[in-house]
XYZ file of C-alpha atoms in Angstrom:
774
model
C 104.399 89.688 66.447
C 102.035 89.778 69.381
C 103.372 88.988 72.840
C 101.414 88.276 76.047
C 102.142 91.839 77.161
C 100.866 93.415 73.935
C 97.770 91.195 74.000
C 97.123 92.192 77.600
C 97.462 95.874 76.731
C 95.116 95.482 73.754
C 92.530 93.815 76.003
C 92.879 96.562 78.575
C 92.610 99.322 75.962
C 89.453 97.755 74.555
C 87.954 97.534 78.035
C 88.888 101.173 78.699
C 87.190 102.347 75.505
C 84.047 100.395 76.385
C 84.112 101.789 79.929
C 84.285 105.375 78.672
C 81.575 104.917 76.021
C 78.836 102.963 77.816
C 76.200 103.366 79.125
C 76.757 107.130 78.748
C 79.821 108.686 77.079
C 82.283 110.207 79.531
C 82.612 109.979 83.306
C 80.690 113.030 84.542
C 77.215 114.506 84.642
C 75.543 117.483 86.315
C 72.787 116.871 88.845
C 70.451 119.316 90.547
C 70.793 119.593 94.328
C 67.442 121.292 94.914
C 63.933 119.910 94.305
C 62.127 121.142 91.223
C 58.841 119.376 91.760
C 56.334 122.209 91.526
C 55.809 125.793 90.366
C 57.050 127.253 93.656
C 60.317 125.300 93.408
C 60.852 126.714 89.921
C 60.075 130.223 91.112
C 62.598 129.901 93.959
C 65.286 128.322 91.776
C 65.010 130.794 88.926
C 62.872 133.827 88.301
C 61.890 135.668 90.449
C 63.463 133.950 93.502
C 67.001 133.925 92.132
C 67.154 137.714 92.394
C 67.474 137.593 96.205
C 70.799 135.644 96.320
C 72.119 137.642 93.331
C 71.619 140.912 95.198
C 73.013 139.456 98.421
C 76.208 138.441 96.609
C 76.440 141.842 94.917
C 76.361 143.500 98.314
C 78.696 140.964 99.967
C 80.723 138.727 97.605
C 81.634 136.365 100.456
C 78.016 135.197 100.611
C 78.562 133.383 97.292
C 79.781 130.545 99.512
C 76.343 130.473 101.183
C 74.100 130.732 98.140
C 76.005 128.988 95.316
C 78.113 125.873 94.717
C 81.259 127.985 94.212
C 82.810 127.091 97.582
C 82.838 123.420 96.625
C 83.662 123.809 92.951
C 87.130 123.387 91.433
C 88.181 123.983 87.843
C 90.538 121.326 86.485
C 92.261 123.248 83.691
C 94.643 121.997 81.014
C 95.894 122.868 77.558
C 96.956 119.259 76.981
C 100.577 120.160 76.371
C 102.143 117.556 78.706
C 99.692 114.736 79.398
C 101.324 112.057 81.523
C 102.738 109.321 79.315
C 101.212 110.822 76.157
C 102.948 114.175 75.707
C 101.502 117.151 73.833
C 98.219 115.659 72.611
C 96.249 118.909 72.735
C 93.279 120.059 74.818
C 90.528 117.955 73.236
C 92.433 114.670 73.519
C 93.248 115.494 77.143
C 89.568 115.685 78.133
C 89.293 112.028 79.320
C 92.229 112.679 81.670
C 90.637 115.823 83.092
C 87.302 114.047 83.546
C 89.219 111.347 85.382
C 90.759 113.953 87.657
C 87.281 115.313 88.314
C 86.061 111.866 89.338
C 88.942 111.535 91.815
C 88.099 114.888 93.395
C 84.492 113.791 93.821
C 85.136 110.271 95.043
C 87.942 111.023 97.467
C 86.860 114.394 98.846
C 83.312 115.181 97.703
C 84.484 118.143 95.609
C 82.586 119.093 92.455
C 84.590 119.826 89.328
C 84.181 121.342 85.905
C 86.946 120.148 83.626
C 88.102 122.994 81.406
C 90.228 122.165 78.346
C 91.461 125.320 76.656
C 93.130 125.865 73.303
C 95.828 128.112 74.735
C 99.396 127.023 74.019
C 100.771 130.490 74.829
C 101.384 131.589 78.410
C 99.572 134.921 78.171
C 96.498 133.385 76.537
C 96.238 130.683 79.160
C 96.686 133.152 82.009
C 94.030 135.503 80.627
C 91.559 132.691 80.047
C 91.943 131.078 83.474
C 92.033 134.366 85.387
C 88.710 135.333 83.820
C 87.112 132.225 85.353
C 87.650 133.324 88.960
C 83.974 134.167 89.659
C 82.992 130.583 88.803
C 85.329 128.580 91.006
C 86.507 128.172 94.577
C 89.864 126.875 93.339
C 91.860 126.046 90.210
C 93.788 122.806 89.671
C 96.211 123.200 86.772
C 96.970 119.918 85.058
C 99.289 118.536 82.388
C 100.935 121.778 81.258
C 104.473 121.459 79.974
C 107.512 122.966 81.667
C 108.778 125.630 81.898
C 105.528 127.332 80.811
C 103.668 125.760 83.720
C 105.829 127.661 86.224
C 105.071 130.995 84.613
C 101.349 130.259 84.242
C 100.979 129.288 87.890
C 103.043 132.206 89.168
C 101.036 134.775 87.219
C 97.676 133.242 88.151
C 98.565 133.115 91.839
C 99.441 136.805 91.696
C 96.180 137.736 89.952
C 93.575 135.455 91.509
C 92.048 135.480 94.979
C 91.394 131.728 95.046
C 93.787 128.763 95.385
C 95.748 127.928 92.229
C 97.568 124.615 92.435
C 99.554 122.827 89.733
C 99.156 119.248 90.926
C 101.861 117.786 88.674
C 104.312 119.942 90.616
C 103.047 120.298 94.130
C 101.057 117.083 94.572
C 104.086 115.005 93.685
C 106.326 117.245 95.783
C 104.199 116.867 98.900
C 104.197 113.077 98.796
C 107.906 112.910 97.924
C 108.696 115.227 100.829
C 106.703 113.043 103.235
C 108.602 109.965 102.025
C 111.934 111.773 102.407
C 111.134 112.881 105.979
C 110.203 109.359 107.021
C 113.125 107.707 105.220
C 115.588 110.090 106.847
C 114.061 109.386 110.246
C 114.535 105.646 109.723
C 118.100 106.194 108.499
C 118.931 108.577 111.334
C 119.914 111.388 108.957
C 119.495 115.163 109.134
C 117.747 116.737 106.124
C 120.122 119.711 106.245
C 123.112 117.421 105.695
C 121.883 114.882 103.116
C 122.971 114.868 99.485
C 120.109 114.790 96.977
C 120.559 113.904 93.286
C 117.829 114.126 90.672
C 117.301 112.575 87.277
C 114.866 114.891 85.574
C 114.414 118.629 85.972
C 110.835 119.185 84.896
C 107.942 120.725 86.798
C 107.554 117.918 89.322
C 111.258 117.485 90.047
C 111.885 121.190 90.657
C 108.771 121.494 92.820
C 110.012 118.549 94.888
C 113.387 120.212 95.398
C 111.843 123.577 96.276
C 109.636 121.976 98.921
C 112.522 119.962 100.350
C 114.487 123.222 100.644
C 111.524 124.718 102.533
C 111.746 121.740 104.895
C 115.451 122.298 105.546
C 117.468 120.760 102.710
C 120.520 122.791 101.671
C 120.661 123.945 98.042
C 124.400 123.307 98.049
C 123.708 119.594 98.680
C 121.311 119.242 95.730
C 122.529 118.118 92.297
C 120.210 118.306 89.295
C 120.604 116.199 86.148
C 118.371 115.735 83.136
C 118.702 114.418 79.572
C 121.422 116.996 78.904
C 123.375 115.944 81.979
C 124.256 117.944 85.082
C 122.880 121.459 85.482
C 126.285 123.144 85.490
C 127.344 126.758 85.234
C 127.566 127.762 81.583
C 125.159 125.135 80.231
C 122.689 126.490 77.654
C 120.565 123.494 76.670
C 117.100 123.619 78.308
C 118.159 126.016 81.045
C 115.783 128.546 82.595
C 115.430 130.688 85.697
C 113.613 127.891 87.541
C 116.685 125.655 87.414
C 119.138 128.450 88.187
C 119.176 127.982 91.995
C 120.503 124.437 91.534
C 123.218 125.161 88.972
C 126.694 124.105 90.134
C 130.132 125.372 89.172
C 131.490 121.896 88.450
C 133.284 119.718 85.946
C 130.767 116.899 86.555
C 128.590 116.222 83.540
C 126.654 112.994 84.070
C 124.519 111.285 86.693
C 127.370 108.860 87.350
C 129.670 111.812 88.115
C 127.450 113.173 90.910
C 125.661 110.234 92.491
C 128.568 109.247 94.730
C 127.611 109.626 98.404
C 124.024 110.539 97.578
C 121.491 109.885 100.346
C 118.469 110.478 98.114
C 117.946 109.732 94.418
C 114.909 111.497 92.973
C 113.937 110.164 89.561
C 111.261 111.856 87.488
C 112.696 111.069 84.079
C 112.696 107.807 82.112
C 112.881 104.044 82.515
C 116.254 102.461 83.154
C 118.178 105.679 83.820
C 119.543 104.492 87.169
C 121.855 101.522 86.579
C 122.360 99.014 89.413
C 126.114 99.622 89.523
C 125.509 103.297 90.371
C 123.666 102.305 93.540
C 126.916 101.031 95.049
C 128.185 104.621 94.985
C 125.353 105.941 97.150
C 125.502 106.490 100.919
C 124.303 103.993 103.526
C 120.554 103.401 103.722
C 119.779 105.442 100.607
C 116.299 106.483 99.556
C 115.553 105.711 95.899
C 112.542 107.540 94.486
C 112.206 105.975 91.019
C 108.993 107.682 89.907
C 109.005 107.414 86.101
C 105.784 105.755 84.880
C 104.907 103.157 83.855
C 108.481 101.870 84.128
C 110.687 103.429 86.812
C 114.307 104.530 86.529
C 115.210 101.215 88.167
C 112.922 98.327 89.025
C 112.602 97.723 92.780
C 113.866 94.134 92.578
C 117.018 95.289 90.780
C 117.554 98.082 93.280
C 117.030 95.692 96.197
C 119.504 93.210 94.748
C 122.168 95.893 94.368
C 121.462 97.647 97.659
C 119.571 95.561 100.248
C 119.670 98.503 102.658
C 117.873 100.859 100.255
C 114.406 102.274 100.780
C 112.514 102.360 97.494
C 109.489 104.309 96.233
C 107.893 104.124 92.789
C 104.822 105.530 91.109
C 103.327 102.049 90.665
C 100.569 100.434 92.703
C 102.111 96.944 92.473
C 105.069 97.890 94.699
C 105.249 99.268 98.240
C 105.554 103.028 98.789
C 103.528 104.228 95.829
C 103.904 107.957 95.194
C 100.423 108.740 93.932
C 99.102 112.302 93.795
C 95.679 111.151 94.909
C 97.270 110.825 98.350
C 97.019 114.568 98.766
C 95.410 116.798 96.135
C 91.736 116.048 96.975
C 92.338 116.645 100.673
C 94.440 119.769 100.222
C 91.633 121.322 98.192
C 89.075 120.031 100.707
C 90.797 121.899 103.517
C 91.422 124.998 101.404
C 87.823 125.222 100.172
C 86.288 124.612 103.577
C 88.063 127.574 105.130
C 87.690 129.808 102.065
C 91.443 129.999 101.457
C 92.644 132.625 99.000
C 95.742 130.573 98.152
C 97.579 127.339 98.875
C 100.789 128.646 100.395
C 104.013 126.983 101.527
C 102.789 126.557 105.094
C 99.702 124.712 103.875
C 101.812 122.431 101.694
C 104.211 121.718 104.547
C 101.257 120.974 106.821
C 100.120 118.393 104.287
C 103.623 116.892 104.137
C 103.804 116.503 107.892
C 100.279 115.084 108.093
C 101.068 112.412 105.497
C 104.390 111.553 107.107
C 102.803 111.340 110.557
C 99.982 109.107 109.304
C 102.495 106.520 108.084
C 103.984 106.464 111.586
C 100.626 106.081 113.335
C 99.507 102.824 114.824
C 96.530 101.904 112.627
C 93.112 101.877 114.239
C 90.903 98.805 113.855
C 88.991 100.441 111.008
C 92.186 101.526 109.247
C 93.700 98.070 109.643
C 90.672 96.524 107.983
C 90.900 99.086 105.180
C 94.518 98.069 104.497
C 93.506 94.398 104.744
C 95.736 91.403 105.239
C 98.735 92.278 107.390
C 98.498 95.661 109.060
C 101.316 97.822 107.639
C 103.969 98.969 110.096
C 106.123 102.051 109.642
C 109.396 100.978 108.056
C 111.318 100.804 104.760
C 108.345 99.264 102.930
C 105.854 101.657 104.493
C 107.165 105.204 104.285
C 103.903 106.700 103.031
C 100.289 105.632 103.539
C 98.178 103.813 100.998
C 96.213 106.157 98.693
C 93.098 104.401 99.973
C 93.708 104.917 103.684
C 90.383 106.356 104.917
C 92.235 108.518 107.448
C 93.961 110.676 104.811
C 91.132 113.181 104.560
C 90.856 113.274 108.364
C 94.517 114.247 108.744
C 95.334 116.368 105.690
C 92.240 118.554 105.260
C 92.199 119.823 108.882
C 95.981 120.377 108.838
C 95.712 122.421 105.639
C 92.719 124.405 106.905
C 94.502 125.115 110.201
C 97.625 126.325 108.382
C 95.481 128.558 106.155
C 93.868 130.109 109.231
C 97.201 130.601 110.992
C 98.787 132.274 107.968
C 95.848 134.607 107.387
C 94.648 133.367 103.989
C 91.337 131.887 105.209
C 88.215 133.938 104.490
C 86.067 131.557 106.577
C 88.267 130.237 109.417
C 87.030 126.998 110.934
C 85.973 127.775 114.500
C 85.267 124.236 115.730
C 87.943 121.898 114.380
C 86.532 118.874 116.242
C 83.138 119.360 114.588
C 84.892 119.756 111.228
C 86.749 116.452 111.668
C 83.459 114.770 112.599
C 81.910 116.085 109.373
C 84.820 114.670 107.379
C 84.468 111.347 109.199
C 80.881 111.068 108.016
C 82.035 111.659 104.440
C 84.711 108.941 104.585
C 82.132 106.185 104.513
C 80.040 107.780 101.788
C 82.865 108.022 99.262
C 81.965 105.020 97.101
C 85.399 103.431 97.572
C 83.847 100.763 99.711
C 85.169 97.780 97.754
C 88.831 98.795 98.000
C 89.541 97.053 101.337
C 87.958 93.870 100.001
C 90.119 93.881 96.873
C 93.224 94.599 98.958
C 92.484 91.609 101.186
C 91.831 89.391 98.171
C 95.098 90.363 96.497
C 97.038 89.750 99.701
C 95.422 86.362 100.394
C 97.590 83.256 99.935
C 94.762 80.829 99.094
C 92.747 82.201 96.177
C 90.990 79.314 94.446
C 87.387 80.166 93.526
C 85.167 77.692 91.681
C 82.500 79.071 89.326
C 79.471 76.881 88.714
C 78.559 78.804 85.549
C 81.925 78.459 83.862
C 80.552 78.667 80.320
C 78.783 81.989 80.896
C 80.300 85.008 79.122
C 80.160 87.085 82.322
C 82.140 84.469 84.229
C 84.694 84.132 81.428
C 85.233 87.888 81.328
C 85.383 88.055 85.123
C 87.918 85.202 85.169
C 90.261 87.191 82.962
C 89.951 90.244 85.226
C 90.535 88.335 88.476
C 93.602 86.700 86.958
C 95.016 89.992 85.708
C 94.364 91.690 89.037
C 95.717 88.805 91.111
C 92.420 88.449 92.966
C 91.834 84.709 92.574
C 92.738 81.532 90.733
C 89.556 80.576 88.876
C 88.256 77.035 88.516
C 85.539 76.936 85.850
C 82.907 74.216 85.655
C 81.933 73.620 82.048
C 82.434 71.608 78.914
C 85.965 72.172 77.609
C 84.974 72.602 73.991
C 82.315 75.171 74.908
C 84.673 77.156 77.151
C 87.364 77.195 74.453
C 84.954 78.271 71.720
C 83.526 81.084 73.807
C 86.925 82.380 74.859
C 87.765 82.576 71.176
C 84.447 84.190 70.282
C 84.736 86.893 72.954
C 88.373 87.612 72.125
C 89.582 86.697 75.600
C 93.236 85.908 76.128
C 93.072 83.367 78.975
C 93.328 79.672 78.147
C 91.927 76.584 79.835
C 94.495 74.414 81.552
C 97.155 77.120 81.285
C 95.665 80.123 83.050
C 92.856 78.422 84.938
C 91.719 74.977 86.040
C 88.399 73.443 85.078
C 85.971 70.675 85.954
C 84.255 68.906 83.086
C 80.803 67.846 84.353
C 80.539 65.255 81.536
C 83.851 63.537 82.195
C 85.854 64.260 85.333
C 88.034 61.697 87.136
C 86.633 62.840 90.489
C 83.075 61.868 89.551
C 82.858 58.809 91.831
C 84.489 60.634 94.742
C 81.997 63.475 94.370
C 79.074 61.045 94.261
C 80.230 59.206 97.371
C 80.632 62.483 99.272
C 77.179 63.667 98.208
C 75.612 60.405 99.395
C 77.426 60.774 102.719
C 76.198 64.353 103.153
C 72.661 63.932 101.822
C 71.822 60.270 102.381
C 69.743 61.033 105.460
C 68.124 64.012 103.748
C 66.512 62.243 100.841
C 69.442 61.980 98.420
C 69.516 58.422 97.053
C 72.584 56.989 95.265
C 70.817 57.319 91.922
C 69.837 60.921 92.668
C 73.409 61.670 93.756
C 74.818 60.330 90.478
C 72.351 62.397 88.484
C 73.031 65.581 90.481
C 76.799 65.322 90.029
C 76.291 64.861 86.268
C 73.790 67.663 85.763
C 73.972 70.254 88.552
C 77.027 72.504 88.408
C 76.158 74.134 91.746
C 76.384 70.712 93.374
C 79.798 70.124 91.756
C 81.068 73.526 92.900
C 79.870 72.970 96.460
C 81.465 69.511 96.579
C 84.777 70.947 95.329
C 84.723 73.508 98.140
C 83.720 70.885 100.690
C 86.669 68.697 99.618
C 89.097 71.626 99.922
C 89.754 71.864 96.177
C 88.686 75.510 96.290
C 88.330 78.066 99.064
C 85.089 79.616 97.802
C 82.354 79.214 95.196
C 80.196 81.449 93.005
C 76.957 80.230 91.446
C 73.442 81.393 90.572
C 73.863 83.123 87.213
C 71.221 80.767 85.840
C 68.209 79.279 87.589
C 66.275 80.029 90.749
C 67.971 81.332 93.868
C 66.061 78.890 96.092
C 67.331 75.844 94.179
C 70.950 76.931 94.478
C 70.426 77.709 98.161
C 69.145 74.170 98.817
C 72.274 72.661 97.303
C 74.644 74.994 99.155
C 72.811 74.328 102.396
C 72.925 70.573 101.838
C 76.628 70.308 100.966
C 78.457 73.223 102.557
C 75.910 73.911 105.249
C 75.814 76.549 107.949
C 78.455 77.314 110.522
C 78.371 74.953 113.480
C 76.436 77.304 115.756
C 73.845 78.313 113.146
C 70.701 76.320 112.347
C 69.612 75.596 108.778
C 66.881 78.213 108.999
C 69.253 80.993 109.972
C 71.091 81.452 106.668
C 70.410 84.910 105.329
C 71.673 87.393 102.769
C 73.059 90.885 102.873
C 72.845 93.272 99.932
C 74.969 96.366 99.458
C 73.928 99.363 97.379
C 76.609 101.831 96.274
C 75.266 105.117 94.928
C 76.182 108.791 94.770
C 74.418 109.149 98.106
C 76.737 106.665 99.765
C 76.670 103.019 100.834
C 73.700 101.203 102.316
C 73.384 97.591 103.478
C 70.080 95.703 103.581
C 69.176 92.338 105.129
C 67.647 89.752 104.641
C 66.926 90.333 100.957
C 66.684 86.797 99.515
C 66.237 83.918 101.973
C 63.909 83.917 104.988
C 60.299 84.803 104.199
C 59.096 85.616 107.711
C 62.006 85.465 110.172
C 61.447 85.235 113.909
C 62.861 87.803 116.334
C 65.695 85.385 117.136
C 66.483 84.909 113.444
C 66.434 88.676 112.848
C 68.904 89.136 115.699
C 71.145 86.385 114.286
C 71.141 87.811 110.747
C 71.874 91.295 112.107
C 74.918 90.002 113.975
C 76.160 88.176 110.864
C 75.532 91.246 108.700
C 77.455 93.471 111.145
C 80.384 91.050 111.031
C 80.396 91.221 107.221
C 80.137 95.014 107.136
C 83.231 95.318 109.314
C 85.220 93.606 106.546
C 84.710 96.790 104.527
C 86.358 98.936 107.216
C 82.978 100.291 108.305
C 81.455 100.265 111.771
C 77.867 99.010 111.359
C 74.908 101.072 112.542
C 71.803 98.888 112.383
C 68.185 100.035 112.259
C 65.435 97.443 112.723
C 62.675 98.722 110.463
C 58.945 98.556 110.928
C 55.766 100.424 110.113
C 55.831 101.262 113.826
C 58.135 104.039 115.035
C 59.347 103.376 118.598
C 56.074 101.966 119.857
C 53.676 104.005 117.728
C 51.908 100.783 116.628
C 51.598 97.440 118.363
C 50.971 94.822 115.680
C 52.716 91.440 115.672
C 55.461 92.468 113.210
C 56.270 95.568 115.268
C 56.525 93.476 118.429
C 58.842 91.086 116.583
C 61.261 93.855 115.647
C 61.069 95.305 119.167
C 61.956 91.903 120.625
C 64.836 91.497 118.141
C 66.234 94.867 119.292
C 66.085 93.678 122.896
C 67.908 90.436 122.017
C 70.626 92.395 120.225
C 71.032 94.838 123.107
C 71.636 91.838 125.365
C 73.843 89.738 123.053
C 75.946 92.451 121.383
C 75.747 95.580 123.555
C 78.628 97.193 121.638
C 76.710 97.105 118.330
C 74.965 100.372 117.527
C 71.479 99.062 116.902
C 67.908 100.060 117.702
C 64.337 99.537 116.646
C 61.605 99.299 115.824
C 61.613 102.432 113.695
C 60.544 103.979 110.416
C 63.053 104.072 107.567
C 63.180 107.882 107.630
C 63.989 107.791 111.353
C 66.795 105.339 110.565
C 68.327 107.667 107.971
C 67.853 110.992 109.798
C 69.186 111.529 113.306
C 67.300 114.818 113.584
C 63.992 113.112 112.860
C 64.823 110.216 115.175
C 65.645 112.620 117.999
C 62.193 114.179 117.690
C 60.533 110.781 117.934
C 62.765 109.140 120.552
C 65.793 111.103 121.816
C 67.198 108.160 123.829
C 67.874 105.834 120.902
C 70.942 103.572 121.058
C 71.575 104.463 117.414
C 73.552 107.603 116.576
C 74.009 109.301 113.243
C 72.687 107.715 110.074
C 72.029 103.975 109.920
C 74.025 102.074 107.311
C 72.372 98.669 107.889
C 68.634 98.356 107.350
C 67.084 95.196 108.830
C 63.620 94.267 107.605
C 60.780 92.326 109.238
C 60.099 90.157 106.186
C 61.519 89.067 102.863
C 58.749 90.968 101.056
C 59.772 94.267 102.632
C 63.501 93.699 102.131
C 63.407 92.577 98.504
C 60.915 95.213 97.396
C 62.970 97.954 99.046
C 66.181 96.630 97.515
C 64.885 96.578 93.961
C 63.153 99.964 94.300
C 66.188 101.708 95.780
C 68.551 100.129 93.254
C 66.509 101.583 90.398
C 65.738 104.952 91.980
C 69.326 105.624 93.078
C 70.891 104.065 89.971
C 72.962 102.143 92.499
C 75.499 99.380 92.023
C 74.269 96.249 93.770
C 76.929 94.060 95.378
C 75.400 90.769 96.411
C 73.439 89.007 97.516
C 76.096 88.131 100.100
C 75.167 84.799 101.647
C 75.715 84.900 105.417
C 76.271 82.064 107.832
C 77.716 79.349 105.573
C 80.556 77.173 106.847
C 82.697 78.150 103.849
C 82.327 81.141 101.488
C 79.581 80.432 98.958
C 77.659 83.102 97.096
C 74.555 82.750 94.970
C 74.294 85.587 92.484
C 71.246 86.487 90.438
C 70.683 86.203 86.665
C 70.855 90.008 86.322
C 74.427 90.198 87.622
C 77.051 91.777 85.378
C 80.649 90.725 84.808
C 81.671 93.539 87.147
C 79.347 92.077 89.774
C 80.992 88.671 89.421
C 84.414 90.261 89.963
C 83.180 92.099 93.060
C 81.706 88.948 94.575
C 84.852 86.985 93.756
C 86.950 89.479 95.713
C 84.488 89.314 98.591
C 84.538 85.500 98.624
C 88.348 85.449 98.694
C 88.411 88.070 101.469
C 86.006 85.939 103.522
C 88.155 82.858 102.979
C 91.236 84.806 104.086
C 89.521 86.000 107.249
C 88.307 82.481 107.993
C 91.813 81.044 107.526
C 93.264 83.722 109.797
C 90.647 83.039 112.484
C 91.387 79.294 112.294
C 95.101 79.952 112.796
C 94.367 82.058 115.862
C 92.083 79.399 117.325
C 94.637 76.629 116.848
C 97.635 78.674 118.020
């Protein structure tokens, strides 16, 4: 019999299969990094030009880092013998996991990856195969190899290879666990050399955690290991090996219950439900509970909290505080190791990563970091022992710490001479990582008021988006549509959500609020040509009008419309009913579009509204766009574009952009903004310096401001196609309440993105109102 949970899993599995299959099977592709546009390019890239770097590398192997991609290339290698949650499924079936790991390397740290799945269940065969790949890679990430074979494989490869070899299942988990332990012990006022540590589970990850904690000062005599065969005691034969031997005790204790008394730290890497609530009463004051089994931990946090209110709790799940997630460290450890040409990832480098992660949790968040966390800024404490996996500062702290440790311990072939310049380079990468929507989703999930009304409630894309936003806790949808049509389409598309149970609705043909809506529309539009008869007709037939009236009446915090019909028509209705902010005139509404591509993130304004804005309007839309961009945890850098480059031409449009730049310099002197300039000057500081070295803009612009709607919309559509970019928007700026008009080409994913953005805007508006009235 199906349950809501099994139905939800079936829906998710179906979505995952679709995601992996379309539009192109898999999650990776190979792209050329050099132009191949003419015969000379081909000659340089291959024969005869390729001979020069080949000979240079033959004479000096270190120059491979200069002439090939090796220094930024990692091999993610697995034999599929211990895939998380799936077991020994074999190398071919593990390929989606390894591709996923590759995507994380690329997104979080800009590292290229070849995923290598090898049919090598035996230790010697795996070692021989991987060792032979050394000329290809700058580092090897071993993944999902069962214990105890994984220990032997890693040990032998580290001895044979002159590049970093890192088994992430062991050391990634260990690094984050160690950071959590250091911070928890600091809060509890305990000394790591004196605490008692008890494990449930003695696999690769658990033993790596213990080994690293010993490196940090824990005493082996205070560590008790248990697994499915009980305590690791002297004389035990079941599943014992030399890796567990250091933790074997001469004891009569046989079970977890026998050894957990007085424990300061419980480390669970085993199975759901292993740690019973009554055992928590036996632990020491202010215990740390690391219940890391996935998807269900050894004890659920609410049960642990009920039994021990003084406990600090970590899990492997994203829906609870203190998530132990390997993505917190492995991309950045490899980033630092690759950038200094490290020959290994040694204990000092791992401990540097531990201390960097622990220290980041104790830092006072910067403005940008606070926006990235969204909602309430996290403060170091029991519910914030380790940073969020999406903290943009992780790469800025871990990679330099790892590179520095590599240099200090003598394993760096290319020591980093200027660490400040290196950190600046990493900073530039942070905002090109493609994770731009994460802060918005975090804000939306944390928001208390989440009602979003959808004008196109019968549309398949809205129905699918509604299910996603409900599952993710982003919003509470209100769909406008005919009940019988909504129900039939939910059934047809195999969607699980149900009208009246999971979401509210407004029936445009028969809703008890009809007269109230009509009266409000007459009040708002009576002096703008809306007669009573027209108002009655609009409320019956125009779903955008209904959505806007619902928001105006406070029945929803935000609205989404525009999936059908012309943008201009929807804009008129939004402008009439919701209107602009008090200090903005009707003509100053504008839109911002965001393009997310492999190249990074780019914002463009105004892409949909004002045909020929004045200098004052351009300044206003730039200020509004900058305010919106800051919601993403990004500091805006605006370039006012023109066919004139810093005074090279003097036509009317160039003068308009020049005047807008002057207005902005006066009104918002802290905003990095300049113009008028060419688009290539905006995107290249080197080129801009040659044209005008005194520009107020530094680095690469991330906000392009156009002189006309023609220029903005043409550029948007061209770039979106050429870069194969994801378009988020149009984001309507300047409205009194969040209202977004999408376009007919929007996908279900686009609807979800804009829903999260609308909720985030509503949350920020509510917070600002509270501050004003306080």
